[in-house]
Structures are given as C-alpha cells and as structure tokens.
Coordinates of C-alpha atoms in Angstrom, one line a residue:
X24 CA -46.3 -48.6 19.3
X25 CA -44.8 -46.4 21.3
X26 CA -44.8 -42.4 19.7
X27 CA -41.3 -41.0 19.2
X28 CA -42.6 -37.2 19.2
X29 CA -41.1 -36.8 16.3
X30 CA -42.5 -32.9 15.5
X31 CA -41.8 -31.9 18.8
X32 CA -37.8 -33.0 19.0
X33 CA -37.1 -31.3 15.8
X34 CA -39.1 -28.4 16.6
X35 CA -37.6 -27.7 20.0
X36 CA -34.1 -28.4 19.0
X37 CA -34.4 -26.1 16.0
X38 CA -35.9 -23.3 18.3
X39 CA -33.3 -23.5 21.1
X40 CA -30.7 -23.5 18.5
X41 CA -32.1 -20.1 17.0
X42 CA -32.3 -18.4 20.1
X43 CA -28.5 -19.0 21.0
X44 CA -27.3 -18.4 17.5
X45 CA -26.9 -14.8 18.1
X46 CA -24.8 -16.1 21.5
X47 CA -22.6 -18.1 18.9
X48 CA -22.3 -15.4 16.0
X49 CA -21.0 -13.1 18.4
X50 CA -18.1 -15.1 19.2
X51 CA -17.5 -16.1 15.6
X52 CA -17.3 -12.6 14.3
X53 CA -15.0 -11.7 17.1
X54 CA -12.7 -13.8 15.7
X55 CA -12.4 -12.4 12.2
X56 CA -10.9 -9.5 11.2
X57 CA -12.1 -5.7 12.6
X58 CA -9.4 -3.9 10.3
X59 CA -7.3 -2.3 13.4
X60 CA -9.9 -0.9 14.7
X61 CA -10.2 -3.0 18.1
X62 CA -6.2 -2.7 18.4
X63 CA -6.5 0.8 18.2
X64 CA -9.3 1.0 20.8
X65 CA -7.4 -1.4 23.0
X66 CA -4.3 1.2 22.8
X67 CA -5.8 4.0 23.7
X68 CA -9.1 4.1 25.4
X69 CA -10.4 0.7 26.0
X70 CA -8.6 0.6 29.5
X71 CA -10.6 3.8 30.6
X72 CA -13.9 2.1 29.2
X73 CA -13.3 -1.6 31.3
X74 CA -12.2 0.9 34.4
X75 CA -15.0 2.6 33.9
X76 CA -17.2 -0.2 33.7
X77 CA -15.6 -2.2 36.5
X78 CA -15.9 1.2 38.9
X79 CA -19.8 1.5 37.7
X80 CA -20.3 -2.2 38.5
X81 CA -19.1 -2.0 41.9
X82 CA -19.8 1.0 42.7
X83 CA -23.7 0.2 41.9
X84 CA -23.4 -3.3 43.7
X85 CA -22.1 -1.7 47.3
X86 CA -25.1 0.8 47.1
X87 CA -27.7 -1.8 46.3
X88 CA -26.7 -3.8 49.2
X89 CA -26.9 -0.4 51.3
X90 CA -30.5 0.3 50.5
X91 CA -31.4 -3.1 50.0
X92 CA -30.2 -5.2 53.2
X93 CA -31.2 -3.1 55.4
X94 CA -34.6 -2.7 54.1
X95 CA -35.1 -6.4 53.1
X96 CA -34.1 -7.3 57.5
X97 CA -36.4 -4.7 58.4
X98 CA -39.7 -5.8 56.4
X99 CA -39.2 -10.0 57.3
X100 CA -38.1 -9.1 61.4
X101 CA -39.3 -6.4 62.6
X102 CA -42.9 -4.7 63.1
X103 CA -42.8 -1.3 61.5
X104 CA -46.0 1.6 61.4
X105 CA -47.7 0.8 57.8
X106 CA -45.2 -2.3 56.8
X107 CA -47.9 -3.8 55.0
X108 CA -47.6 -0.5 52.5
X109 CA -44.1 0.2 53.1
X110 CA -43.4 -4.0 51.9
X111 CA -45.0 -2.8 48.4
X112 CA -43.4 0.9 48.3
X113 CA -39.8 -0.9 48.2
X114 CA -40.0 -2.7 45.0
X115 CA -41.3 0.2 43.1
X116 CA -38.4 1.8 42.1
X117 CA -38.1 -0.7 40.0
X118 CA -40.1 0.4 37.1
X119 CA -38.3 3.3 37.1
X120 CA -36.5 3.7 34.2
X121 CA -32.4 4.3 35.2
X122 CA -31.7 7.2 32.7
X123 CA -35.0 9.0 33.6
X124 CA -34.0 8.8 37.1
X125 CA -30.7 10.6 36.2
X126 CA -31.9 13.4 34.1
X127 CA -34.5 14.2 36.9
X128 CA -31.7 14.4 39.5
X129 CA -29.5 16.1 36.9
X130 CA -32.4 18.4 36.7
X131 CA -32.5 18.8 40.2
X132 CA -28.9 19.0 41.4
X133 CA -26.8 20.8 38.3
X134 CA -25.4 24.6 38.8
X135 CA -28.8 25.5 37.6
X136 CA -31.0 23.3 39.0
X137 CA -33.9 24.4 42.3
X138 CA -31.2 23.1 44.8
X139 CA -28.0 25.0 44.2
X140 CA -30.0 28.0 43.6
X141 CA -31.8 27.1 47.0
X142 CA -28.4 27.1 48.7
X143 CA -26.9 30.4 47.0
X144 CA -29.8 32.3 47.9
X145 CA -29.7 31.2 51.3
X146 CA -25.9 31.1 52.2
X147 CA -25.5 34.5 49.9
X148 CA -23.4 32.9 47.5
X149 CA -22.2 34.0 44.1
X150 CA -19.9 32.0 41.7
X151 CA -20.0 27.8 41.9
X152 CA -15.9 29.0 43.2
X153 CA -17.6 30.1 46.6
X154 CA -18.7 26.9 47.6
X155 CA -18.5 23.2 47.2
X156 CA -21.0 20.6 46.2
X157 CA -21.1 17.3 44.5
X158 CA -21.2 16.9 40.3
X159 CA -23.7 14.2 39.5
X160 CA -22.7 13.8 36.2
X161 CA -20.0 11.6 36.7
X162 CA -18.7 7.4 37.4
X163 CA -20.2 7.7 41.4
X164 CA -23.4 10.2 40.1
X165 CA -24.0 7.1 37.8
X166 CA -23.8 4.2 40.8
X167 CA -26.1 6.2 42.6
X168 CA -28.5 6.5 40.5
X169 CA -28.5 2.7 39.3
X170 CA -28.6 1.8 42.7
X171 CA -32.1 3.3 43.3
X172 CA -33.6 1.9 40.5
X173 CA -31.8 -1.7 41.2
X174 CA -31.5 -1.8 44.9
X175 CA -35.4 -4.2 44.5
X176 CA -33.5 -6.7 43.4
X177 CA -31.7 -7.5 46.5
X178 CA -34.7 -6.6 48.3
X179 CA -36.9 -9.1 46.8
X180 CA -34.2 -11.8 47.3
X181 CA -33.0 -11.4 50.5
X182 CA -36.6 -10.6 52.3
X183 CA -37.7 -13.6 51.1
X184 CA -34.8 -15.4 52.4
X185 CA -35.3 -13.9 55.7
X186 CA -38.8 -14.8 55.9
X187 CA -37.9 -17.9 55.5
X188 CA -35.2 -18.6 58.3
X189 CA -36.4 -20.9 60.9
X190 CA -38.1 -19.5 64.3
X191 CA -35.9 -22.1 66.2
X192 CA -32.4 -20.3 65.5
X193 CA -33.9 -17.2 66.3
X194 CA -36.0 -17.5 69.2
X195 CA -32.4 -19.8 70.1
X196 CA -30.4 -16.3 69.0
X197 CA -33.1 -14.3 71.9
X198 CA -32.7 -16.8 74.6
X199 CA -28.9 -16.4 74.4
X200 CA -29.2 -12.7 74.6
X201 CA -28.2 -11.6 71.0
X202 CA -29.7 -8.5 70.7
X203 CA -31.6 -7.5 66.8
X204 CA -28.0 -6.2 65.7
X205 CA -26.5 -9.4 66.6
X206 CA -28.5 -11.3 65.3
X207 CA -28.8 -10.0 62.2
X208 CA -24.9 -10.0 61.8
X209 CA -24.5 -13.6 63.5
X210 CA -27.5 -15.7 61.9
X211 CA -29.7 -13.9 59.6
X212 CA -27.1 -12.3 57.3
X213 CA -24.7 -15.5 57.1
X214 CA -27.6 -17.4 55.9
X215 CA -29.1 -14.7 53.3
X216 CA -25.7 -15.5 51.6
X217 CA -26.8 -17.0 48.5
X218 CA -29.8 -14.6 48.0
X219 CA -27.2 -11.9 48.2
X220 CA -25.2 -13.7 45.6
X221 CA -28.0 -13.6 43.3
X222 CA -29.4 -10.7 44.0
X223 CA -25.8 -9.3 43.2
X224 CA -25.3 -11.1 40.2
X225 CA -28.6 -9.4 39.0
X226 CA -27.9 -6.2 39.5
X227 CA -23.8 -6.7 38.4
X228 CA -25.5 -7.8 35.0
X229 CA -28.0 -5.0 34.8
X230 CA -24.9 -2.3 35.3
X231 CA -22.8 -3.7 33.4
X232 CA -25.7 -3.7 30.2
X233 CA -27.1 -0.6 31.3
X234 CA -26.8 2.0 28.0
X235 CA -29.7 4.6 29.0
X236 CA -27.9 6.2 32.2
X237 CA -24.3 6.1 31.2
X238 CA -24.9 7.9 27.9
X239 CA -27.2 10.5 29.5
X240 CA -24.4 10.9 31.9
X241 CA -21.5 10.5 29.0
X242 CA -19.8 7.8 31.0
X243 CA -17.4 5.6 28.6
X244 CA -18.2 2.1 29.5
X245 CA -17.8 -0.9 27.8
X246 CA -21.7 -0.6 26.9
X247 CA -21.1 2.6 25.2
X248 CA -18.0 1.4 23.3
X249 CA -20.2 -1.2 21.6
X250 CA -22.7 1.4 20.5
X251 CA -20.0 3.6 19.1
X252 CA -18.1 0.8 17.4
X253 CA -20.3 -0.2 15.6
X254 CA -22.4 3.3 14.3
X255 CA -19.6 5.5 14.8
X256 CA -16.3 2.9 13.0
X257 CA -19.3 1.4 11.3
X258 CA -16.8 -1.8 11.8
X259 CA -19.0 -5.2 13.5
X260 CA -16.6 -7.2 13.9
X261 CA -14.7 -4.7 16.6
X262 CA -18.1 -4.4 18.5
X263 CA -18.6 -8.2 18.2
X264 CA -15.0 -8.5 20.0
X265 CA -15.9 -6.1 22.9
X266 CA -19.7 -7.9 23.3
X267 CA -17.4 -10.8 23.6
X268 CA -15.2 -9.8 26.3
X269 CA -18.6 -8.5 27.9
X270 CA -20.2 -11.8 27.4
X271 CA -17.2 -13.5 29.4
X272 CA -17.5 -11.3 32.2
X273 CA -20.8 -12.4 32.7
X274 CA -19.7 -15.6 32.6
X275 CA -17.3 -15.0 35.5
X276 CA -20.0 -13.5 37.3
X277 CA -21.9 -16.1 37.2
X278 CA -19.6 -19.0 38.0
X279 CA -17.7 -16.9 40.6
X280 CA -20.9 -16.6 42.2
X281 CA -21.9 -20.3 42.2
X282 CA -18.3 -21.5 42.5
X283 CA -18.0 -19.3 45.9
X284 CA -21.0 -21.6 47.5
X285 CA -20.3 -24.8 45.5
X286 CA -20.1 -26.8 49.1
X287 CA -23.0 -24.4 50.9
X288 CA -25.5 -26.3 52.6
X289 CA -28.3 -25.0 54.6
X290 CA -31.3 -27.3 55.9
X291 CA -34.2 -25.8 58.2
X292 CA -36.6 -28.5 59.5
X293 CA -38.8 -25.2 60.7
X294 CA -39.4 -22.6 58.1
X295 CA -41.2 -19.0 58.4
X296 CA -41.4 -16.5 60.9
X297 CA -44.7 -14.6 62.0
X298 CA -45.5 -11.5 63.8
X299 CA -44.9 -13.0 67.5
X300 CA -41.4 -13.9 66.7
X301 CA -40.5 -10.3 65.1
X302 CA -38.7 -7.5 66.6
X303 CA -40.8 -4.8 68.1
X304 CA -38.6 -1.6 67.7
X305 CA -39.7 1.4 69.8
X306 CA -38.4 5.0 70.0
X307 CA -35.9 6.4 67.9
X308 CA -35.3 3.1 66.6
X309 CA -38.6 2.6 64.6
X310 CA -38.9 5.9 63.3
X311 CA -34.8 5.9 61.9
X312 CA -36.0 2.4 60.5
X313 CA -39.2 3.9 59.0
X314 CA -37.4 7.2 57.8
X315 CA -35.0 4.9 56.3
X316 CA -37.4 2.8 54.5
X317 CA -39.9 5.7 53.5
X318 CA -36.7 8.1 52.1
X319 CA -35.5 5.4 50.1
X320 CA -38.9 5.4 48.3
X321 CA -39.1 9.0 48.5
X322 CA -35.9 9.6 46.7
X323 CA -36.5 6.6 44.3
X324 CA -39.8 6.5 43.2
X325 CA -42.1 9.1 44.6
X326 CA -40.2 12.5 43.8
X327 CA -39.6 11.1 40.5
X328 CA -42.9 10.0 39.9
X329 CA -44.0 13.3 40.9
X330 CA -41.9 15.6 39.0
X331 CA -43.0 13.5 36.1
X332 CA -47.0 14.2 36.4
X333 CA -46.3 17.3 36.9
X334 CA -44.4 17.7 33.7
X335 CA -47.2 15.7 32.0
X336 CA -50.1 17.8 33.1
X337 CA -47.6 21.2 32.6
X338 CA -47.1 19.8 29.2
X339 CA -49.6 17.5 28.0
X340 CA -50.3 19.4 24.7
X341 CA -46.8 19.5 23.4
X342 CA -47.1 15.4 24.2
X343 CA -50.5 14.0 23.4
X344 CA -49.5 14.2 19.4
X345 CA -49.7 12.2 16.1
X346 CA -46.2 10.9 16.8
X347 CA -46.5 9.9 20.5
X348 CA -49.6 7.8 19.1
X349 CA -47.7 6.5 16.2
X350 CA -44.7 5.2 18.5
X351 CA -47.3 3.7 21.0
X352 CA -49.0 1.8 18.4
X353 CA -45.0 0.7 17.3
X354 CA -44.4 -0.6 20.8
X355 CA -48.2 -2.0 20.9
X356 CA -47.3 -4.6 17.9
X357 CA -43.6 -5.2 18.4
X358 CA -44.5 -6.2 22.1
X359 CA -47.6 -8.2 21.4
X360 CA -45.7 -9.9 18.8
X361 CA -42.5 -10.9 20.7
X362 CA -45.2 -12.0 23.4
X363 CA -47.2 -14.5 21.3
X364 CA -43.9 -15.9 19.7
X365 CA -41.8 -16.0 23.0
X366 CA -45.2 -18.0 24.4
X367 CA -45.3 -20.6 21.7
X368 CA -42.0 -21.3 21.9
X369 CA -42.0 -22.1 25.7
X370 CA -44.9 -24.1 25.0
X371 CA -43.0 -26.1 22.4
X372 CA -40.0 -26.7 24.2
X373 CA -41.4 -26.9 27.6
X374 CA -43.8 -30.0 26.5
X375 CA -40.9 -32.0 24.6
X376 CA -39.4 -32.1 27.8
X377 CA -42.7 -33.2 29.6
X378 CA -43.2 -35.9 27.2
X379 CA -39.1 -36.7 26.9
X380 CA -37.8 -37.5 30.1
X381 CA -34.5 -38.3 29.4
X382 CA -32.0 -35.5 30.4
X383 CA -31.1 -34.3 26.6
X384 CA -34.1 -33.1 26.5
X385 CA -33.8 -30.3 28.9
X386 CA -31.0 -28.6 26.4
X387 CA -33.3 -26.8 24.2
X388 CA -34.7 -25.3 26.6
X389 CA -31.8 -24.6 28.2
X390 CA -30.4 -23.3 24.7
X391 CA -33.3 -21.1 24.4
X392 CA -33.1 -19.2 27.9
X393 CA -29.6 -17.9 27.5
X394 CA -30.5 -14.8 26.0
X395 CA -31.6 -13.6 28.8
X396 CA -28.6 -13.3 30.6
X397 CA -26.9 -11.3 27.5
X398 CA -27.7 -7.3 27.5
X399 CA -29.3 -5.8 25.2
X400 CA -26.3 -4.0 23.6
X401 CA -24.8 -7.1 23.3
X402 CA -27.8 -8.8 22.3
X403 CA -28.0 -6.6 19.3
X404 CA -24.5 -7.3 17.9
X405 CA -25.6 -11.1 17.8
X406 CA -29.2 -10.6 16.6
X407 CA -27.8 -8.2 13.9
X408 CA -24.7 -10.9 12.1
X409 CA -27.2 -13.9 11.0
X410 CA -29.7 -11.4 9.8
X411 CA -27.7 -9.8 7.8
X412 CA -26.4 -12.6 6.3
X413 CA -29.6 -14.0 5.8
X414 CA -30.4 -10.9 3.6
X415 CA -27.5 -11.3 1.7
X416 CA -28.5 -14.4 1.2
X417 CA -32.3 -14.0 0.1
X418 CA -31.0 -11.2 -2.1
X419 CA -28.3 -12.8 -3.7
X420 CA -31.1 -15.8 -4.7
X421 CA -33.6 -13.4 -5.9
X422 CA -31.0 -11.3 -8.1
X423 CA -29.8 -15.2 -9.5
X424 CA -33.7 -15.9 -10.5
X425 CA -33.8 -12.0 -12.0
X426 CA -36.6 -11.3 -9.5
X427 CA -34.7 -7.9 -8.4
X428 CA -33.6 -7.2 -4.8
X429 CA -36.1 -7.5 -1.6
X430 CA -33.5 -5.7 0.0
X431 CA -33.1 -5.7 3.9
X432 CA -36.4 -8.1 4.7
X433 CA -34.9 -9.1 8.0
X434 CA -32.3 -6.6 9.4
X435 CA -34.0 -3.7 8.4
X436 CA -37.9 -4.3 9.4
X437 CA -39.9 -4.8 12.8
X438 CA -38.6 -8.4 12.4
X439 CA -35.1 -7.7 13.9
X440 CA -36.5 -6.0 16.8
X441 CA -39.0 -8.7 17.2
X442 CA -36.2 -11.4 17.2
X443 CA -34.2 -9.6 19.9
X444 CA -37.1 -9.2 22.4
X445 CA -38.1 -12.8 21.6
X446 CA -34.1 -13.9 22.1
X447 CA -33.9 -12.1 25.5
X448 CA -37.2 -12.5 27.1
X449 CA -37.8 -16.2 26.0
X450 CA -36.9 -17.6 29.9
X451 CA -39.6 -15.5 31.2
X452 CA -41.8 -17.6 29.4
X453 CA -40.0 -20.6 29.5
X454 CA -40.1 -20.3 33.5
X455 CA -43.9 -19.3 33.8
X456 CA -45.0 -22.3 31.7
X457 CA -42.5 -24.2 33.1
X458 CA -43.7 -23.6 36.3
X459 CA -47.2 -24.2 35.4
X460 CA -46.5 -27.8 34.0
X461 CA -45.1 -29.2 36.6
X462 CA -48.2 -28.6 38.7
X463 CA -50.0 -31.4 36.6
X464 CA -49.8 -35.2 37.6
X465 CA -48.4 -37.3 35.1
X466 CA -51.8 -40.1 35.5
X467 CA -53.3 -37.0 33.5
X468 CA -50.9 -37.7 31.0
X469 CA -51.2 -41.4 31.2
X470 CA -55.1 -41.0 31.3
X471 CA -55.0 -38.6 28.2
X472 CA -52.5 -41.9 26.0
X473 CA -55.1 -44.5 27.6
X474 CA -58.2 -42.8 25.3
X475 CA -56.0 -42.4 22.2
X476 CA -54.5 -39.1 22.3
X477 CA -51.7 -38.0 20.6
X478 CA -49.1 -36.0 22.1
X479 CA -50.3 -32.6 19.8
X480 CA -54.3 -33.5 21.0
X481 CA -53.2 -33.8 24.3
X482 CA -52.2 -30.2 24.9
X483 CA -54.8 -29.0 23.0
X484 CA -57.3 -31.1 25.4
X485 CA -55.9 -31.9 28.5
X486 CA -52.4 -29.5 29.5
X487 CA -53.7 -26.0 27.4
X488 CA -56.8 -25.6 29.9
X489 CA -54.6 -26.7 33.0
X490 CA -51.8 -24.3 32.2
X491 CA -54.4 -21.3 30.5
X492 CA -53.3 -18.7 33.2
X493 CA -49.6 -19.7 33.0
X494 CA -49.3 -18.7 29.9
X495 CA -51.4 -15.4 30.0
X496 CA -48.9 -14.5 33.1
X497 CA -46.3 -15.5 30.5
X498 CA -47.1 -13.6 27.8
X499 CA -48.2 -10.5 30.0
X500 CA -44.6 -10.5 31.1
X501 CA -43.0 -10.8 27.8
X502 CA -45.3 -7.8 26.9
X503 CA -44.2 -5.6 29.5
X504 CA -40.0 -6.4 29.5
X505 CA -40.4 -5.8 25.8
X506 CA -42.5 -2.5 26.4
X507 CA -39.5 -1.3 28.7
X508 CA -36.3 -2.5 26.4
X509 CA -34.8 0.6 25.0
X510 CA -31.2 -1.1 24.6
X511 CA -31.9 -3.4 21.6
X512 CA -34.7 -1.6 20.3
X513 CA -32.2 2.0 20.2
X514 CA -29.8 -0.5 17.6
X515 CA -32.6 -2.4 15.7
X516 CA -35.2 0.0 15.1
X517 CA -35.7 0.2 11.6
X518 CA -35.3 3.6 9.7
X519 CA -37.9 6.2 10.8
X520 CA -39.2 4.0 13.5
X521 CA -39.7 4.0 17.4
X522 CA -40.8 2.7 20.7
X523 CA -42.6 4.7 23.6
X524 CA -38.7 4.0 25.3
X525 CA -36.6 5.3 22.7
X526 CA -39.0 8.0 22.5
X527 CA -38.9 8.9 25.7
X528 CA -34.6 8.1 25.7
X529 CA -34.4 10.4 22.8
X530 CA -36.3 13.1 24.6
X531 CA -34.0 12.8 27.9
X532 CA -30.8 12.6 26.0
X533 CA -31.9 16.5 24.5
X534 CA -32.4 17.6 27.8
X535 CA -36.5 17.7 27.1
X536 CA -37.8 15.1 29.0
X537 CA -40.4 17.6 29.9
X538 CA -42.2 17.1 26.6
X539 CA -42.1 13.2 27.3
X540 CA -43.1 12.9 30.5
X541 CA -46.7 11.5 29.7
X542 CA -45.3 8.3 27.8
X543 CA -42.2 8.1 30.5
X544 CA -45.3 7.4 33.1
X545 CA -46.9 5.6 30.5
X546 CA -43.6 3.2 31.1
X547 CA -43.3 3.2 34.4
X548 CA -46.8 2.5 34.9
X549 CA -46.7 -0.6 32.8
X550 CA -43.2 -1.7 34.5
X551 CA -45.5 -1.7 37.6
X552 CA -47.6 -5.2 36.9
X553 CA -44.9 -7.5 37.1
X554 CA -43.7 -6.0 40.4
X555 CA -47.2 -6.4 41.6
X556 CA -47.4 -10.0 40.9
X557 CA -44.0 -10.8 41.8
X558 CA -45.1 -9.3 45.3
X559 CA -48.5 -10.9 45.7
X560 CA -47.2 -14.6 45.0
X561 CA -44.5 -13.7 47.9
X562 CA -47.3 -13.3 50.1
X563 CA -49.0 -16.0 49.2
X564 CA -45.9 -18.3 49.8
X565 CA -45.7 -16.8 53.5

C-alpha cells in the first residue's frame, strides 16, 4: 500500500502557513481602521518620509555599484599584488554593522571630531563660517555609509559571474584588439546583467529596511515612520498600512527586476577563466587598481575595526560587566533557539517535498521562505497582530474557566522575538538543507522503502547522516543572522530585556559607543563566519 505521508503534509502545510501569517496580518490590519492617524501622516509628512526613502535607496544602490563593480572585474580578470588576500578583504565590510559604521564616521568627521580639528589647525581656521566641508549627518552621509557596509553584495554576485564568462569571448574580445576597458564595457559587464540585478535588489531591500543608520542619523524614512507609528501614536493599524505600502515596494523590486530580463538568455558552452587568460596590469594601472581595492577595505572595515579595539581595550572595564554578560547570555538562547526551530522546520518541509513530487508540494516551503524578504521593521508589525490576538485569546479562556489572567504569554516573552528570527531567517535553512538533499540519489530512497522503512525511519536512518553537515551549516547560519538582527529584536524585546545588538544600538544612539565597543566586535566577529564560508565554497566552485 502505498504511504500517503500523511504527518508530513499536514505538518508542512501548517508550518508554511505560520510563517506567512504575519505577511497576511499585515495586510489585513492595514485595512481596518487607524483612527486618522495615517490620513494625517499622509497630509503632512509622509511625502518627505517616501522621498526620503526613495533618495536613501538610490542613493545607496549607485554607490554599491561604484565600489562593487569595479572591484568585483578586478578580482575575476586581472592579476593583482596579494589578490588572494585582497579577494577575502572585500567581503568583510559586511559584518560591519551599518549604524556602527556611521557613529564612527560621525565621530570622525563632525565640527568636533580629529579631522576638522586637523584642518583648522593646519589652514589657521577659526569658526565652521571660515570654511567649507561636508555634514555627514544627512540623506547622502546615510547612502554612503550603507554603501560600505552593502557594496559585498554586489561583489559577491557579479565576481562570480565574471569568473564564470567563457575564455572564448574573451580571448575572441583580445584578438580583435578590445583593450581591458573595452572589454569590460562591451562583453563582461553586458553579461553580469542579471548578477547586477540581484545584487541590486539585495542591497535596495536592505536600504530600504535598514532602521539602525537612519535613526542614528535622524533620517525620516519610511522605516522610521513605522517605529514611530506604532510606539509614539501607539496606533497598529497606521504602522500596519505603511509596512504595507513597504511590503509592495518590495514587490516591485522584485518583479521589476525579473520582469526587465524575462526573455534574457545567455548559454556558454566554455565556462571559467584562469590566470593565463587574465589581464596583467602594470604601472600606474595596478597600483590605482590595488589602491582602489585596499582603500575600500581601509575605509570599510579596517579603520573601523580599529577604532573599535582600541575603544575596547581603552575601555574594557566600563564593558566587561554583569549586564554585558546578562544580554550575551539573552542573545546566546534567543539565537540558539530560533536556530534549532528554523532547522526543524526546513527539515520538515524540505523532506515532504522529497517524498511528494507533485508540484503543490513545493508551496510550503515556498510559504515558509517569504519572510525573508520582509524587513525587520516590517516583520515586527506582522509577528506582533496574531500574537496579540492569541493572548487575548488564551486570556479571555482562562478568565471564562476562573483560572485568572496568564497575561502576555506570547507578545510579551522571548517567544515573540524567537518567532520573528524564526519567520525571517527560515530560507536560510530551507536553502542549506535544501541544498543538501538534493545531493542524494533517489535508489537511496527506493533502497531505504525496499527494507521496510517508513518515511519518518528513513530520515532518521538513511537522509539525517547524509545531510548531518547541511544542517549544522544551517543552523550555524541561523545562529549568526539572528545574533546580528537588531531591527525586530529593538520592537519585540520583552520589558527589561536585550540582545548584544540592541545593546550595542542603544549605546551608539547615546553617543557612547565607546563603552560598547567590546560586544560591537563581539558582533562583527561573529558576522564574520558566514562571509568566510560563503567565500570558501566560491573557491571551491572555481
């Protein structure tokens, strides 16, 4: 008789339908009634947040492909002093948190930072009315600094692309005389274009979410307006509007960018490019391309990183306390937790579709990877509207059966925070096991129904061993993103509670990031690992 995997259809369908609920509360509670508060905000300053927003987004997405393009041609074509090192030193920035990035250049560029007191000594000047220089605290202050911390992105993507063209069109590009300029602008760049896409669409998404840099840098954004809709009007259903209109544009994103290369085709019968078929550069050449390269790290990662041990060994007393140990432990179980529920879950869904191979039985997991695309902000709105209804629920029972009030069981405990970071981090998982799975024959799985397994005896016996390091590498990364979120945890932390990031956010946002610097490295360090493996199974591929 053939099994109808019964456990595993309900279970994944009722998983992947509690992951996007927070996706469909959002839109439902924009719908009801936010008591004049979101006409009000659209008559007055909700046009300055979306310009804002759409100025921040652009702004962030032309200096990402600045720093990135360039850097991404360089690495694939051309040999460079120390590439191997320099190929690792780009994606570091990454880890770098965005708002700890501004308050160090805040720090370093204001009226009364090192550098303008630099220049006035030098040049004699007295009063900020005797000369001129640029105010980082505003919309461009903001791009910039977003684009150092996302500009990886578009590295990552497009270098891989490029090592991937074929020799052919380029040793075809030399023969007819194009020189590295021309054919970078002729071949390579044309067919990087959907790499670019994505790599755009990544870092449009990340702006767009991003709440940490634009309220150090008190830039209205639509972001922002969500934050203050809902704690300052105290009024959800207005913040559930604006996550909605936020939720859209993402949409467009994401279509726009797949609609634009809807009838793109590219096939390469000869793949890869090696050190023969890369561009020497000599002279001043090499060393701008190098200086390029090596500043953009500099400015990026290193100084920051820098400026940051030094603060941590200048103030390591003031940081190494009872509280910094407390909020570590918080992060510790909130993370570990979102990881070992977020891995279970792929599991579940990720094996109903092995052993279903009809196309329905993609949708859960489909269902249960949307939340990644949602930002934090945004995600809390969502993750907040069910559980509170759910505690008005459960209270409203217990108060029927006279067995008092629980009180906020689900909205106001670790639980809310551990449902957002499962919610958004889910497809990381999802992928990594996903990924894993598919590397097993099916005769395995015939072999395994040939002795008498059942589908739940199977994993344990046959896929769990197979796919053990997938799903350490899934839950490690799960770990880490949730280490890192300060956006949903800033909304959902529960009275009297933190992470090492809102800890550290806290500390920027009072100008005394100084005192925090030793769990801001702690961060950074950690964002480190999946950079590191992202970059070692790019080298393995080439």
């Amino acid at each position: 008789m053939k099994e109808k995997f019964l456990f595993w259809r309900i279970s994944s369908w009722l998983l992947g339908s509690l992951l996007v609920l927070p996706i469909i509360a959002i839109f439902i509670t924009a719908m009801g009634n936010s008591d004049q508060v979101f006409s009000h905000l659209m008559n007055t300053v909700m046009s300055t947040y979306a310009l804002n927003t759409l100025g921040l987004v652009v702004g962030t997405v032309l200096l990402t492909l600045v720093f990135g393009l360039p850097c991404a041609w360089l690495m694939a074509m051309c040999r460079l002093p120390g590439e191997k090192i320099l190929q690792w030193a780009l994606i570091l920035p990454l880890a770098m948190p965005g708002y700890i990035v501004g308050y160090l250049y805040t720090h370093w560029f204001d009226y009364a930072g090192p550098i303008q007191i630099w220049l006035r000594e030098l040049f004699g000047w007295q009063h900020v009315s005797d000369y001129w220089f640029p105010d980082l605290r505003s919309l461009w202050g903001a791009c910039f600094v977003l684009a150092l911390v996302l500009y990886p992105y578009v590295y990552l993507l497009v270098r891989a692309t490029f090592m991937e063209q074929s020799n052919n069109l380029l040793q075809s590009a030399r023969l007819l005389g194009c020189s590295p300029w021309q054919s970078f602008c002729r071949i390579s760049l044309p067919l990087a274009r959907p790499a670019i896409a994505v790599g755009v669409s990544l870092v449009a998404m990340e702006a767009l979410g991003d709440f940490g840099t634009v309220s150090y840098f008190a830039l209205n954004t639509l972001t922002t307006a969500v934050y203050d809709t809902w704690l300052g009007y105290s009024n959800l259903n207005a913040a559930a509007k604006i996550s909605a209109i936020m939720l859209l544009v993402i949409f467009l994103l994401i279509s726009s960018e797949r609609f634009s290369r809807r009838k793109q085709k590219m096939f390469q019968q000869q793949c890869g490019n090696d050190s023969h078929t890369k561009y020497q550069l000599t002279g001043w050449k090499k060393w701008l391309a190098v200086g390029w390269c090596w500043g953009l790290v500099g400015c990026a990662f290193l100084l920051p990183m820098l400026q940051l041990v030094v603060y941590a060994i200048d103030y390591f007393a003031q940081s190494w306390t009872e509280q910094f140990k407390n909020y570590s432990l918080n992060s510790l179980m909130v993370s570990l937790a979102a990881a070992i529920f977020a891995v279970l879950l792929a599991l579940i869904v990720n094996f109903y579709q092995r052993l279903d191979s009809s196309s329905i039985s993609t949708v859960p997991m489909r269902l249960a990877s949307l939340g990644y695309a949602v930002p934090g902000t945004v995600l809390a709105i969502g993750v907040m509207i069910p559980l509170t209804s759910a505690d008005h629920l459960v209270n409203d029972v217990a108060r029927s059966l006279d067995l008092g009030r629980p009180g906020l069981i689900f909205s106001g405990t670790m639980f809310a925070i551990i449902f957002a970071f499962v919610v958004r981090f889910a497809a990381v998982a999802i992928g990594s096991i996903e990924s894993s799975l598919v590397k097993i024959p099916p005769s395995l799985d015939m072999a395994a129904k040939t002795m008498g397994y059942a589908s739940t005896a199977m994993l344990r016996k046959v896929h769990l061993p197979l796919i053990r390091r997938g799903c350490l590498i899934a839950g490690l990364l799960v770990f880490i993103e949730s280490m890192k979120e300060l956006n949903a945890a800033i909304l959902l932390r529960p009275f009297n509670f933190e992470t090492l990031a809102t800890y550290v956010f806290n500390f920027a946002s009072d100008e005394q990031l100084e005192v925090a610097a030793f769990p801001a490295i702690l961060l950074v360090i950690v964002g480190l690992i999946p950079l590191v493996m992202v970059n070692r199974s790019l080298e393995q591929k080439h």
